[in-house]
PDB file of C-alpha atoms in Angstrom:
ATOM      1  CA  UNK N   1      94.490  23.393  55.299  1.00  0.00           C
ATOM      2  CA  UNK N   2      91.915  26.120  55.059  1.00  0.00           C
ATOM      3  CA  UNK N   3      94.347  28.639  56.869  1.00  0.00           C
ATOM      4  CA  UNK N   4      96.893  27.888  54.048  1.00  0.00           C
ATOM      5  CA  UNK N   5      94.244  28.417  51.373  1.00  0.00           C
ATOM      6  CA  UNK N   6      93.331  31.661  52.846  1.00  0.00           C
ATOM      7  CA  UNK N   7      96.792  32.924  52.826  1.00  0.00           C
ATOM      8  CA  UNK N   8      97.273  31.894  49.193  1.00  0.00           C
ATOM      9  CA  UNK N   9      93.877  33.362  48.253  1.00  0.00           C
ATOM     10  CA  UNK N  10      95.056  36.735  49.764  1.00  0.00           C
ATOM     11  CA  UNK N  11      98.393  36.579  48.034  1.00  0.00           C
ATOM     12  CA  UNK N  12      97.380  36.118  44.473  1.00  0.00           C
ATOM     13  CA  UNK N  13      95.618  38.645  42.237  1.00  0.00           C
ATOM     14  CA  UNK N  14      91.820  37.908  42.183  1.00  0.00           C
ATOM     15  CA  UNK N  15      90.139  38.321  38.955  1.00  0.00           C
ATOM     16  CA  UNK N  16      87.127  36.124  39.632  1.00  0.00           C
ATOM     17  CA  UNK N  17      85.619  38.287  42.232  1.00  0.00           C
ATOM     18  CA  UNK N  18      82.455  39.952  41.230  1.00  0.00           C
ATOM     19  CA  UNK N  19      81.799  43.319  42.999  1.00  0.00           C
ATOM     20  CA  UNK N  20      78.327  44.093  43.862  1.00  0.00           C
ATOM     21  CA  UNK N  21      77.216  47.470  45.435  1.00  0.00           C
ATOM     22  CA  UNK N  22      73.810  47.401  46.952  1.00  0.00           C
ATOM     23  CA  UNK N  23      72.160  50.631  45.437  1.00  0.00           C
ATOM     24  CA  UNK N  24      70.139  49.537  42.617  1.00  0.00           C
ATOM     25  CA  UNK N  25      66.425  49.074  42.328  1.00  0.00           C
ATOM     26  CA  UNK N  26      64.661  45.617  41.869  1.00  0.00           C
ATOM     27  CA  UNK N  27      63.741  45.475  38.225  1.00  0.00           C
ATOM     28  CA  UNK N  28      60.761  42.904  38.160  1.00  0.00           C
ATOM     29  CA  UNK N  29      59.110  40.217  40.176  1.00  0.00           C
ATOM     30  CA  UNK N  30      61.374  37.552  38.977  1.00  0.00           C
ATOM     31  CA  UNK N  31      64.157  38.995  41.251  1.00  0.00           C
ATOM     32  CA  UNK N  32      61.743  38.830  44.191  1.00  0.00           C
ATOM     33  CA  UNK N  33      62.041  34.941  44.098  1.00  0.00           C
ATOM     34  CA  UNK N  34      65.904  34.688  44.710  1.00  0.00           C
ATOM     35  CA  UNK N  35      65.382  33.090  48.018  1.00  0.00           C
ATOM     36  CA  UNK N  36      65.527  29.184  47.495  1.00  0.00           C
ATOM     37  CA  UNK N  37      62.162  27.404  48.003  1.00  0.00           C
ATOM     38  CA  UNK N  38      63.750  25.477  50.934  1.00  0.00           C
ATOM     39  CA  UNK N  39      64.453  28.734  52.675  1.00  0.00           C
ATOM     40  CA  UNK N  40      61.431  30.842  52.045  1.00  0.00           C
ATOM     41  CA  UNK N  41      59.206  29.635  54.926  1.00  0.00           C
ATOM     42  CA  UNK N  42      62.139  29.981  57.502  1.00  0.00           C
ATOM     43  CA  UNK N  43      62.859  33.518  56.161  1.00  0.00           C
ATOM     44  CA  UNK N  44      59.320  34.498  56.456  1.00  0.00           C
ATOM     45  CA  UNK N  45      58.790  33.004  59.819  1.00  0.00           C
ATOM     46  CA  UNK N  46      62.017  33.970  61.546  1.00  0.00           C
ATOM     47  CA  UNK N  47      63.230  37.031  59.850  1.00  0.00           C
ATOM     48  CA  UNK N  48      59.714  38.484  58.638  1.00  0.00           C
ATOM     49  CA  UNK N  49      61.562  38.689  55.244  1.00  0.00           C
ATOM     50  CA  UNK N  50      59.189  38.724  52.218  1.00  0.00           C
ATOM     51  CA  UNK N  51      61.192  40.196  49.442  1.00  0.00           C
ATOM     52  CA  UNK N  52      64.840  40.573  49.119  1.00  0.00           C
ATOM     53  CA  UNK N  53      66.686  43.925  49.329  1.00  0.00           C
ATOM     54  CA  UNK N  54      68.558  45.051  46.096  1.00  0.00           C
ATOM     55  CA  UNK N  55      71.921  43.600  47.335  1.00  0.00           C
ATOM     56  CA  UNK N  56      70.231  40.332  48.169  1.00  0.00           C
ATOM     57  CA  UNK N  57      68.480  40.210  44.836  1.00  0.00           C
ATOM     58  CA  UNK N  58      71.817  40.586  43.042  1.00  0.00           C
ATOM     59  CA  UNK N  59      74.090  38.472  45.333  1.00  0.00           C
ATOM     60  CA  UNK N  60      72.149  35.513  46.386  1.00  0.00           C
ATOM     61  CA  UNK N  61      71.790  34.010  42.874  1.00  0.00           C
ATOM     62  CA  UNK N  62      75.359  34.448  42.152  1.00  0.00           C
ATOM     63  CA  UNK N  63      76.502  33.099  45.400  1.00  0.00           C
ATOM     64  CA  UNK N  64      74.236  30.145  44.992  1.00  0.00           C
ATOM     65  CA  UNK N  65      76.074  29.297  41.872  1.00  0.00           C
ATOM     66  CA  UNK N  66      79.421  29.216  43.766  1.00  0.00           C
ATOM     67  CA  UNK N  67      80.742  32.701  42.350  1.00  0.00           C
ATOM     68  CA  UNK N  68      83.155  34.522  44.508  1.00  0.00           C
ATOM     69  CA  UNK N  69      81.601  37.997  45.484  1.00  0.00           C
ATOM     70  CA  UNK N  70      82.620  41.186  47.089  1.00  0.00           C
ATOM     71  CA  UNK N  71      79.452  42.971  48.391  1.00  0.00           C
ATOM     72  CA  UNK N  72      79.005  46.459  49.835  1.00  0.00           C
ATOM     73  CA  UNK N  73      75.966  48.063  51.065  1.00  0.00           C
ATOM     74  CA  UNK N  74      74.703  50.244  53.842  1.00  0.00           C
ATOM     75  CA  UNK N  75      74.255  49.028  57.306  1.00  0.00           C
ATOM     76  CA  UNK N  76      70.818  47.143  57.745  1.00  0.00           C
ATOM     77  CA  UNK N  77      70.482  46.100  53.969  1.00  0.00           C
ATOM     78  CA  UNK N  78      70.858  42.374  54.717  1.00  0.00           C
ATOM     79  CA  UNK N  79      74.401  41.669  53.590  1.00  0.00           C
ATOM     80  CA  UNK N  80      74.469  38.823  56.062  1.00  0.00           C
ATOM     81  CA  UNK N  81      71.641  36.945  54.257  1.00  0.00           C
ATOM     82  CA  UNK N  82      73.780  37.270  50.981  1.00  0.00           C
ATOM     83  CA  UNK N  83      76.158  34.592  52.021  1.00  0.00           C
ATOM     84  CA  UNK N  84      73.955  32.787  54.711  1.00  0.00           C
ATOM     85  CA  UNK N  85      71.053  31.867  52.582  1.00  0.00           C
ATOM     86  CA  UNK N  86      73.308  30.037  49.961  1.00  0.00           C
ATOM     87  CA  UNK N  87      75.059  28.399  52.610  1.00  0.00           C
ATOM     88  CA  UNK N  88      72.087  27.030  54.410  1.00  0.00           C
ATOM     89  CA  UNK N  89      70.465  26.022  51.083  1.00  0.00           C
ATOM     90  CA  UNK N  90      73.496  23.912  50.168  1.00  0.00           C
ATOM     91  CA  UNK N  91      73.564  22.408  53.513  1.00  0.00           C
ATOM     92  CA  UNK N  92      69.864  21.389  53.126  1.00  0.00           C
ATOM     93  CA  UNK N  93      70.648  19.824  49.688  1.00  0.00           C
ATOM     94  CA  UNK N  94      73.650  17.945  50.954  1.00  0.00           C
ATOM     95  CA  UNK N  95      71.937  16.798  54.153  1.00  0.00           C
ATOM     96  CA  UNK N  96      75.089  15.627  55.724  1.00  0.00           C
ATOM     97  CA  UNK N  97      75.098  14.173  59.221  1.00  0.00           C
ATOM     98  CA  UNK N  98      76.524  16.507  61.904  1.00  0.00           C
ATOM     99  CA  UNK N  99      79.723  15.196  63.464  1.00  0.00           C
ATOM    100  CA  UNK N 100      81.513  16.245  66.711  1.00  0.00           C
ATOM    101  CA  UNK N 101      84.349  18.818  65.956  1.00  0.00           C
ATOM    102  CA  UNK N 102      83.657  18.660  62.121  1.00  0.00           C
ATOM    103  CA  UNK N 103      81.466  21.425  60.717  1.00  0.00           C
ATOM    104  CA  UNK N 104      80.701  21.567  57.022  1.00  0.00           C
ATOM    105  CA  UNK N 105      80.838  25.208  56.571  1.00  0.00           C
ATOM    106  CA  UNK N 106      82.945  28.078  57.994  1.00  0.00           C
ATOM    107  CA  UNK N 107      82.125  31.808  58.099  1.00  0.00           C
ATOM    108  CA  UNK N 108      85.095  34.087  58.877  1.00  0.00           C
ATOM    109  CA  UNK N 109      84.129  37.362  60.605  1.00  0.00           C
ATOM    110  CA  UNK N 110      86.344  40.199  61.981  1.00  0.00           C
ATOM    111  CA  UNK N 111      85.055  40.350  65.666  1.00  0.00           C
ATOM    112  CA  UNK N 112      83.721  38.313  68.469  1.00  0.00           C
ATOM    113  CA  UNK N 113      80.422  40.283  68.612  1.00  0.00           C
ATOM    114  CA  UNK N 114      79.849  39.713  64.955  1.00  0.00           C
ATOM    115  CA  UNK N 115      80.613  36.018  65.312  1.00  0.00           C
ATOM    116  CA  UNK N 116      77.978  35.697  67.939  1.00  0.00           C
ATOM    117  CA  UNK N 117      75.419  37.731  65.935  1.00  0.00           C
ATOM    118  CA  UNK N 118      75.836  35.697  62.754  1.00  0.00           C
ATOM    119  CA  UNK N 119      75.797  32.391  64.799  1.00  0.00           C
ATOM    120  CA  UNK N 120      72.557  33.278  66.572  1.00  0.00           C
ATOM    121  CA  UNK N 121      70.886  34.301  63.377  1.00  0.00           C
ATOM    122  CA  UNK N 122      72.000  31.046  61.720  1.00  0.00           C
ATOM    123  CA  UNK N 123      70.537  29.123  64.729  1.00  0.00           C
ATOM    124  CA  UNK N 124      67.255  31.127  64.523  1.00  0.00           C
ATOM    125  CA  UNK N 125      66.774  30.084  60.956  1.00  0.00           C
ATOM    126  CA  UNK N 126      68.370  26.705  61.553  1.00  0.00           C
ATOM    127  CA  UNK N 127      65.797  25.622  64.020  1.00  0.00           C
ATOM    128  CA  UNK N 128      63.345  25.209  61.099  1.00  0.00           C
ATOM    129  CA  UNK N 129      65.657  23.516  58.735  1.00  0.00           C
ATOM    130  CA  UNK N 130      67.713  21.513  61.195  1.00  0.00           C
ATOM    131  CA  UNK N 131      71.048  23.277  60.876  1.00  0.00           C
ATOM    132  CA  UNK N 132      73.153  24.296  63.863  1.00  0.00           C
ATOM    133  CA  UNK N 133      75.877  26.873  64.142  1.00  0.00           C
ATOM    134  CA  UNK N 134      78.425  27.759  66.764  1.00  0.00           C
ATOM    135  CA  UNK N 135      80.685  30.758  67.304  1.00  0.00           C
ATOM    136  CA  UNK N 136      84.341  30.613  68.092  1.00  0.00           C
ATOM    137  CA  UNK N 137      86.542  33.774  68.741  1.00  0.00           C
ATOM    138  CA  UNK N 138      89.831  34.619  70.546  1.00  0.00           C
ATOM    139  CA  UNK N 139      87.938  36.851  73.125  1.00  0.00           C
ATOM    140  CA  UNK N 140      85.457  34.030  74.047  1.00  0.00           C
ATOM    141  CA  UNK N 141      86.265  31.533  76.844  1.00  0.00           C
ATOM    142  CA  UNK N 142      87.721  28.392  75.476  1.00  0.00           C
ATOM    143  CA  UNK N 143      85.847  25.647  77.454  1.00  0.00           C
ATOM    144  CA  UNK N 144      82.328  26.596  76.222  1.00  0.00           C
ATOM    145  CA  UNK N 145      83.634  26.869  72.516  1.00  0.00           C
ATOM    146  CA  UNK N 146      85.102  23.234  72.767  1.00  0.00           C
ATOM    147  CA  UNK N 147      81.947  21.872  74.365  1.00  0.00           C
ATOM    148  CA  UNK N 148      79.712  23.310  71.548  1.00  0.00           C
ATOM    149  CA  UNK N 149      82.215  21.909  68.997  1.00  0.00           C
ATOM    150  CA  UNK N 150      81.950  18.447  70.572  1.00  0.00           C
ATOM    151  CA  UNK N 151      78.141  18.495  70.472  1.00  0.00           C
ATOM    152  CA  UNK N 152      78.507  19.123  66.681  1.00  0.00           C
ATOM    153  CA  UNK N 153      77.451  21.821  64.316  1.00  0.00           C
ATOM    154  CA  UNK N 154      77.002  22.291  60.658  1.00  0.00           C
ATOM    155  CA  UNK N 155      78.581  25.761  60.604  1.00  0.00           C
ATOM    156  CA  UNK N 156      81.349  27.423  62.553  1.00  0.00           C
ATOM    157  CA  UNK N 157      81.337  31.094  62.671  1.00  0.00           C
ATOM    158  CA  UNK N 158      84.647  32.806  64.088  1.00  0.00           C
ATOM    159  CA  UNK N 159      87.450  35.205  63.842  1.00  0.00           C
ATOM    160  CA  UNK N 160      90.668  34.015  62.274  1.00  0.00           C
ATOM    161  CA  UNK N 161      92.483  33.935  65.781  1.00  0.00           C
ATOM    162  CA  UNK N 162      89.709  31.974  67.418  1.00  0.00           C
ATOM    163  CA  UNK N 163      89.565  29.314  64.668  1.00  0.00           C
ATOM    164  CA  UNK N 164      93.261  28.950  64.535  1.00  0.00           C
ATOM    165  CA  UNK N 165      93.435  28.624  68.261  1.00  0.00           C
ATOM    166  CA  UNK N 166      90.889  25.778  68.182  1.00  0.00           C
ATOM    167  CA  UNK N 167      92.612  24.144  65.103  1.00  0.00           C
ATOM    168  CA  UNK N 168      96.089  24.216  66.795  1.00  0.00           C
ATOM    169  CA  UNK N 169      94.612  22.587  69.949  1.00  0.00           C
ATOM    170  CA  UNK N 170      93.164  19.826  67.831  1.00  0.00           C
ATOM    171  CA  UNK N 171      89.591  20.733  68.759  1.00  0.00           C
ATOM    172  CA  UNK N 172      88.551  21.778  65.438  1.00  0.00           C
ATOM    173  CA  UNK N 173      89.044  19.485  62.463  1.00  0.00           C
ATOM    174  CA  UNK N 174      88.491  21.368  59.232  1.00  0.00           C
ATOM    175  CA  UNK N 175      88.649  18.303  56.668  1.00  0.00           C
ATOM    176  CA  UNK N 176      84.771  18.301  56.380  1.00  0.00           C
ATOM    177  CA  UNK N 177      84.648  22.169  55.590  1.00  0.00           C
ATOM    178  CA  UNK N 178      83.135  22.479  52.064  1.00  0.00           C
ATOM    179  CA  UNK N 179      81.819  26.105  52.164  1.00  0.00           C
ATOM    180  CA  UNK N 180      83.686  29.208  53.271  1.00  0.00           C
ATOM    181  CA  UNK N 181      82.463  32.761  53.550  1.00  0.00           C
TER     182      UNK N 181
END
């Protein structure tokens, strides 16, 4: 189902995407409070983040409203948190029970190392807010991926090939996916 949606999404002209380039300065203190209250303590404790970067200040409020975004900024400016914070906040609000093989959110990345990096970051934050992520990629051994899926996770982070492989085998059920990044 999501694979078909992604193909359709790529085929049609997208006018609802807002483009954000992370190079502007923070205007005032209101922008410093873009992190949802439910996430502030976890971000301070785990990431040592006290205030958002310019890209985060602009992107997080828009992503939290469900707007489609295309963000570009230099390496190390916190683009991962631009989509991760709204996803985690929504999962906290929904408070859905973790079920085997049925994550609630899916994050698509381009490489196996990036999938592992994003899943690790999510799990570091998730320990404090009771959210768990797993990685799935074509270059990774299949058995550990299946075992992690069977234990259950809120978020699956993976490459298109890795996720399709698990879906075709019947190990990944995408009917509970409500959030995609």
